[in-house]
Amino acid sequence: MSELNYNIEILVPNKVAAVRFSYIPFIQEISYAPDPGIGPAAYAEPLRITSDGLFLLNKDHDGYEIIKGIVLSLINLPRAILKQRRTSLLANKHRRPYDNLCISCISGEIARRAVKKEAKQHGNN
């Protein structure tokens, strides 16, 4: 992903970037194929994991700043800590919407690392 395109904000090199998903059709550096079942709501997704293991956050999403804060707080934590936090949040029977968002972001970070590892094994990054 190019740091030269001013529409792409690199938040953590090789880990997290942000862009307005509505601009994606016009940004050649980003290959984006929405899930077929999502339909027109695809560009309303809060984030996406690219094929090379990069979190791509949607600046168009209403919760962008909150999601960005959560993702940036998780991105460098060890896997064991991520799993521990997720387990702790899942055990809480009185979760708030923010807790559910944290669970989703933690699961996403674990998935992002797996995609990144697979991409490296196949020489994609």
PDB file of C-alpha atoms in Angstrom:
ATOM      1  CA  MET A   1       0.000   0.000   0.000  1.00  0.00           C
ATOM      2  CA  SER A   2       1.445   3.312  -1.057  1.00  0.00           C
ATOM      3  CA  GLU A   3       2.175   6.066   1.422  1.00  0.00           C
ATOM      4  CA  LEU A   4       2.189   8.478  -1.533  1.00  0.00           C
ATOM      5  CA  ASN A   5      -1.584   8.462  -2.039  1.00  0.00           C
ATOM      6  CA  TYR A   6      -2.878  11.245   0.185  1.00  0.00           C
ATOM      7  CA  ASN A   7      -6.258   9.479   0.495  1.00  0.00           C
ATOM      8  CA  ILE A   8      -4.619   6.644   2.445  1.00  0.00           C
ATOM      9  CA  GLU A   9      -3.584   7.440   6.012  1.00  0.00           C
ATOM     10  CA  ILE A  10      -0.966   5.041   7.354  1.00  0.00           C
ATOM     11  CA  LEU A  11      -1.625   4.698  11.092  1.00  0.00           C
ATOM     12  CA  VAL A  12       0.815   1.860  11.857  1.00  0.00           C
ATOM     13  CA  PRO A  13       3.095   0.873   8.954  1.00  0.00           C
ATOM     14  CA  ASN A  14       2.302  -2.601   7.581  1.00  0.00           C
ATOM     15  CA  LYS A  15      -0.482  -3.057  10.148  1.00  0.00           C
ATOM     16  CA  VAL A  16      -3.175  -0.345  10.042  1.00  0.00           C
ATOM     17  CA  ALA A  17      -4.285   2.178   7.441  1.00  0.00           C
ATOM     18  CA  ALA A  18      -7.413   4.296   7.091  1.00  0.00           C
ATOM     19  CA  VAL A  19      -9.292   5.516   4.050  1.00  0.00           C
ATOM     20  CA  ARG A  20     -12.769   6.645   3.100  1.00  0.00           C
ATOM     21  CA  PHE A  21     -14.260   3.444   1.692  1.00  0.00           C
ATOM     22  CA  SER A  22     -16.326   5.582  -0.695  1.00  0.00           C
ATOM     23  CA  TYR A  23     -13.008   6.546  -2.382  1.00  0.00           C
ATOM     24  CA  ILE A  24     -11.788   2.968  -2.822  1.00  0.00           C
ATOM     25  CA  PRO A  25     -13.066   2.561  -6.404  1.00  0.00           C
ATOM     26  CA  PHE A  26     -10.768   5.455  -7.352  1.00  0.00           C
ATOM     27  CA  ILE A  27      -7.651   4.328  -5.453  1.00  0.00           C
ATOM     28  CA  GLN A  28      -5.595   1.914  -7.529  1.00  0.00           C
ATOM     29  CA  GLU A  29      -3.365   0.966  -4.574  1.00  0.00           C
ATOM     30  CA  ILE A  30      -6.306  -0.754  -2.867  1.00  0.00           C
ATOM     31  CA  SER A  31      -7.773  -3.943  -4.221  1.00  0.00           C
ATOM     32  CA  TYR A  32     -11.177  -4.321  -2.604  1.00  0.00           C
ATOM     33  CA  ALA A  33     -13.672  -7.030  -3.402  1.00  0.00           C
ATOM     34  CA  PRO A  34     -16.670  -6.810  -1.077  1.00  0.00           C
ATOM     35  CA  ASP A  35     -18.255 -10.008   0.146  1.00  0.00           C
ATOM     36  CA  PRO A  36     -20.999 -10.903  -2.370  1.00  0.00           C
ATOM     37  CA  GLY A  37     -23.662 -11.161   0.335  1.00  0.00           C
ATOM     38  CA  ILE A  38     -23.108  -7.635   1.629  1.00  0.00           C
ATOM     39  CA  GLY A  39     -24.327  -5.807  -1.470  1.00  0.00           C
ATOM     40  CA  PRO A  40     -24.384  -2.008  -1.479  1.00  0.00           C
ATOM     41  CA  ALA A  41     -23.621  -1.909   2.249  1.00  0.00           C
ATOM     42  CA  ALA A  42     -20.082  -3.159   1.543  1.00  0.00           C
ATOM     43  CA  TYR A  43     -18.632   0.338   1.620  1.00  0.00           C
ATOM     44  CA  ALA A  44     -20.325   0.925   4.989  1.00  0.00           C
ATOM     45  CA  GLU A  45     -18.170  -1.744   6.682  1.00  0.00           C
ATOM     46  CA  PRO A  46     -16.247  -0.351   9.672  1.00  0.00           C
ATOM     47  CA  LEU A  47     -13.036  -2.106   8.669  1.00  0.00           C
ATOM     48  CA  ARG A  48     -11.585  -4.750   6.422  1.00  0.00           C
ATOM     49  CA  ILE A  49      -8.543  -7.020   6.546  1.00  0.00           C
ATOM     50  CA  THR A  50      -6.665  -6.941   3.246  1.00  0.00           C
ATOM     51  CA  SER A  51      -5.212 -10.049   1.610  1.00  0.00           C
ATOM     52  CA  ASP A  52      -1.743  -9.073   2.861  1.00  0.00           C
ATOM     53  CA  GLY A  53      -2.850  -8.718   6.500  1.00  0.00           C
ATOM     54  CA  LEU A  54      -3.448  -4.983   6.824  1.00  0.00           C
ATOM     55  CA  PHE A  55      -6.332  -3.520   8.820  1.00  0.00           C
ATOM     56  CA  LEU A  56      -8.061  -1.024   6.553  1.00  0.00           C
ATOM     57  CA  LEU A  57     -10.309   1.248   8.635  1.00  0.00           C
ATOM     58  CA  ASN A  58     -13.252   3.064   7.054  1.00  0.00           C
ATOM     59  CA  LYS A  59     -13.092   6.821   7.688  1.00  0.00           C
ATOM     60  CA  ASP A  60     -16.664   7.098   6.352  1.00  0.00           C
ATOM     61  CA  HIS A  61     -18.015   4.957   9.209  1.00  0.00           C
ATOM     62  CA  ASP A  62     -19.739   6.793  12.084  1.00  0.00           C
ATOM     63  CA  GLY A  63     -17.714   4.854  14.647  1.00  0.00           C
ATOM     64  CA  TYR A  64     -14.353   5.422  12.945  1.00  0.00           C
ATOM     65  CA  GLU A  65     -12.664   7.336  15.794  1.00  0.00           C
ATOM     66  CA  ILE A  66     -13.806   4.809  18.415  1.00  0.00           C
ATOM     67  CA  ILE A  67     -12.758   1.820  16.296  1.00  0.00           C
ATOM     68  CA  LYS A  68      -9.437   3.478  15.482  1.00  0.00           C
ATOM     69  CA  GLY A  69      -8.734   3.966  19.194  1.00  0.00           C
ATOM     70  CA  ILE A  70      -9.564   0.358  20.019  1.00  0.00           C
ATOM     71  CA  VAL A  71      -7.535  -1.082  17.131  1.00  0.00           C
ATOM     72  CA  LEU A  72      -4.499   1.081  17.899  1.00  0.00           C
ATOM     73  CA  SER A  73      -4.609  -0.016  21.546  1.00  0.00           C
ATOM     74  CA  LEU A  74      -4.588  -3.695  20.501  1.00  0.00           C
ATOM     75  CA  ILE A  75      -2.271  -3.794  17.521  1.00  0.00           C
ATOM     76  CA  ASN A  76       0.993  -4.453  19.384  1.00  0.00           C
ATOM     77  CA  LEU A  77      -0.295  -6.595  22.244  1.00  0.00           C
ATOM     78  CA  PRO A  78       0.908 -10.192  22.472  1.00  0.00           C
ATOM     79  CA  ARG A  79      -1.543 -12.822  21.237  1.00  0.00           C
ATOM     80  CA  ALA A  80      -1.907 -14.290  24.748  1.00  0.00           C
ATOM     81  CA  ILE A  81      -3.028 -10.912  26.122  1.00  0.00           C
ATOM     82  CA  LEU A  82      -5.508 -10.481  23.261  1.00  0.00           C
ATOM     83  CA  LYS A  83      -7.022 -13.885  23.951  1.00  0.00           C
ATOM     84  CA  GLN A  84      -7.133 -13.191  27.690  1.00  0.00           C
ATOM     85  CA  ARG A  85      -8.951  -9.876  27.167  1.00  0.00           C
ATOM     86  CA  ARG A  86     -11.416 -11.447  24.737  1.00  0.00           C
ATOM     87  CA  THR A  87     -12.148 -14.309  27.161  1.00  0.00           C
ATOM     88  CA  SER A  88     -12.662 -11.847  30.012  1.00  0.00           C
ATOM     89  CA  LEU A  89     -15.042  -9.689  27.967  1.00  0.00           C
ATOM     90  CA  LEU A  90     -16.981 -12.724  26.728  1.00  0.00           C
ATOM     91  CA  ALA A  91     -17.416 -13.950  30.319  1.00  0.00           C
ATOM     92  CA  ASN A  92     -19.148 -10.721  31.332  1.00  0.00           C
ATOM     93  CA  LYS A  93     -22.906 -11.333  31.160  1.00  0.00           C
ATOM     94  CA  HIS A  94     -23.622  -7.590  31.338  1.00  0.00           C
ATOM     95  CA  ARG A  95     -21.586  -6.438  28.345  1.00  0.00           C
ATOM     96  CA  ARG A  96     -22.069  -2.957  26.972  1.00  0.00           C
ATOM     97  CA  PRO A  97     -22.073  -2.250  23.220  1.00  0.00           C
ATOM     98  CA  TYR A  98     -18.508  -0.925  23.604  1.00  0.00           C
ATOM     99  CA  ASP A  99     -17.439  -4.285  25.070  1.00  0.00           C
ATOM    100  CA  ASN A 100     -18.929  -6.095  22.067  1.00  0.00           C
ATOM    101  CA  LEU A 101     -17.043  -3.745  19.765  1.00  0.00           C
ATOM    102  CA  CYS A 102     -13.821  -4.528  21.655  1.00  0.00           C
ATOM    103  CA  ILE A 103     -14.486  -8.261  21.280  1.00  0.00           C
ATOM    104  CA  SER A 104     -14.963  -7.803  17.529  1.00  0.00           C
ATOM    105  CA  CYS A 105     -11.769  -5.758  17.208  1.00  0.00           C
ATOM    106  CA  ILE A 106      -9.764  -8.291  19.238  1.00  0.00           C
ATOM    107  CA  SER A 107     -11.073 -11.129  17.064  1.00  0.00           C
ATOM    108  CA  GLY A 108     -10.242  -9.042  14.009  1.00  0.00           C
ATOM    109  CA  GLU A 109      -6.682  -8.434  15.203  1.00  0.00           C
ATOM    110  CA  ILE A 110      -6.168 -12.154  15.798  1.00  0.00           C
ATOM    111  CA  ALA A 111      -7.520 -12.843  12.291  1.00  0.00           C
ATOM    112  CA  ARG A 112      -5.366 -10.060  10.785  1.00  0.00           C
ATOM    113  CA  ARG A 113      -2.231 -11.648  12.216  1.00  0.00           C
ATOM    114  CA  ALA A 114      -3.199 -15.027  10.769  1.00  0.00           C
ATOM    115  CA  VAL A 115      -3.761 -13.478   7.320  1.00  0.00           C
ATOM    116  CA  LYS A 116      -0.437 -11.612   7.559  1.00  0.00           C
ATOM    117  CA  LYS A 117       1.384 -14.817   8.526  1.00  0.00           C
ATOM    118  CA  GLU A 118      -0.179 -16.724   5.635  1.00  0.00           C
ATOM    119  CA  ALA A 119       0.641 -13.917   3.190  1.00  0.00           C
ATOM    120  CA  LYS A 120       4.288 -13.970   4.307  1.00  0.00           C
ATOM    121  CA  GLN A 121       4.448 -17.741   3.862  1.00  0.00           C
ATOM    122  CA  HIS A 122       3.191 -17.325   0.301  1.00  0.00           C
ATOM    123  CA  GLY A 123       5.539 -14.435  -0.436  1.00  0.00           C
ATOM    124  CA  ASN A 124       2.817 -11.778  -0.654  1.00  0.00           C
ATOM    125  CA  ASN A 125       4.485  -9.484   1.851  1.00  0.00           C
TER     126      ASN A 125
END
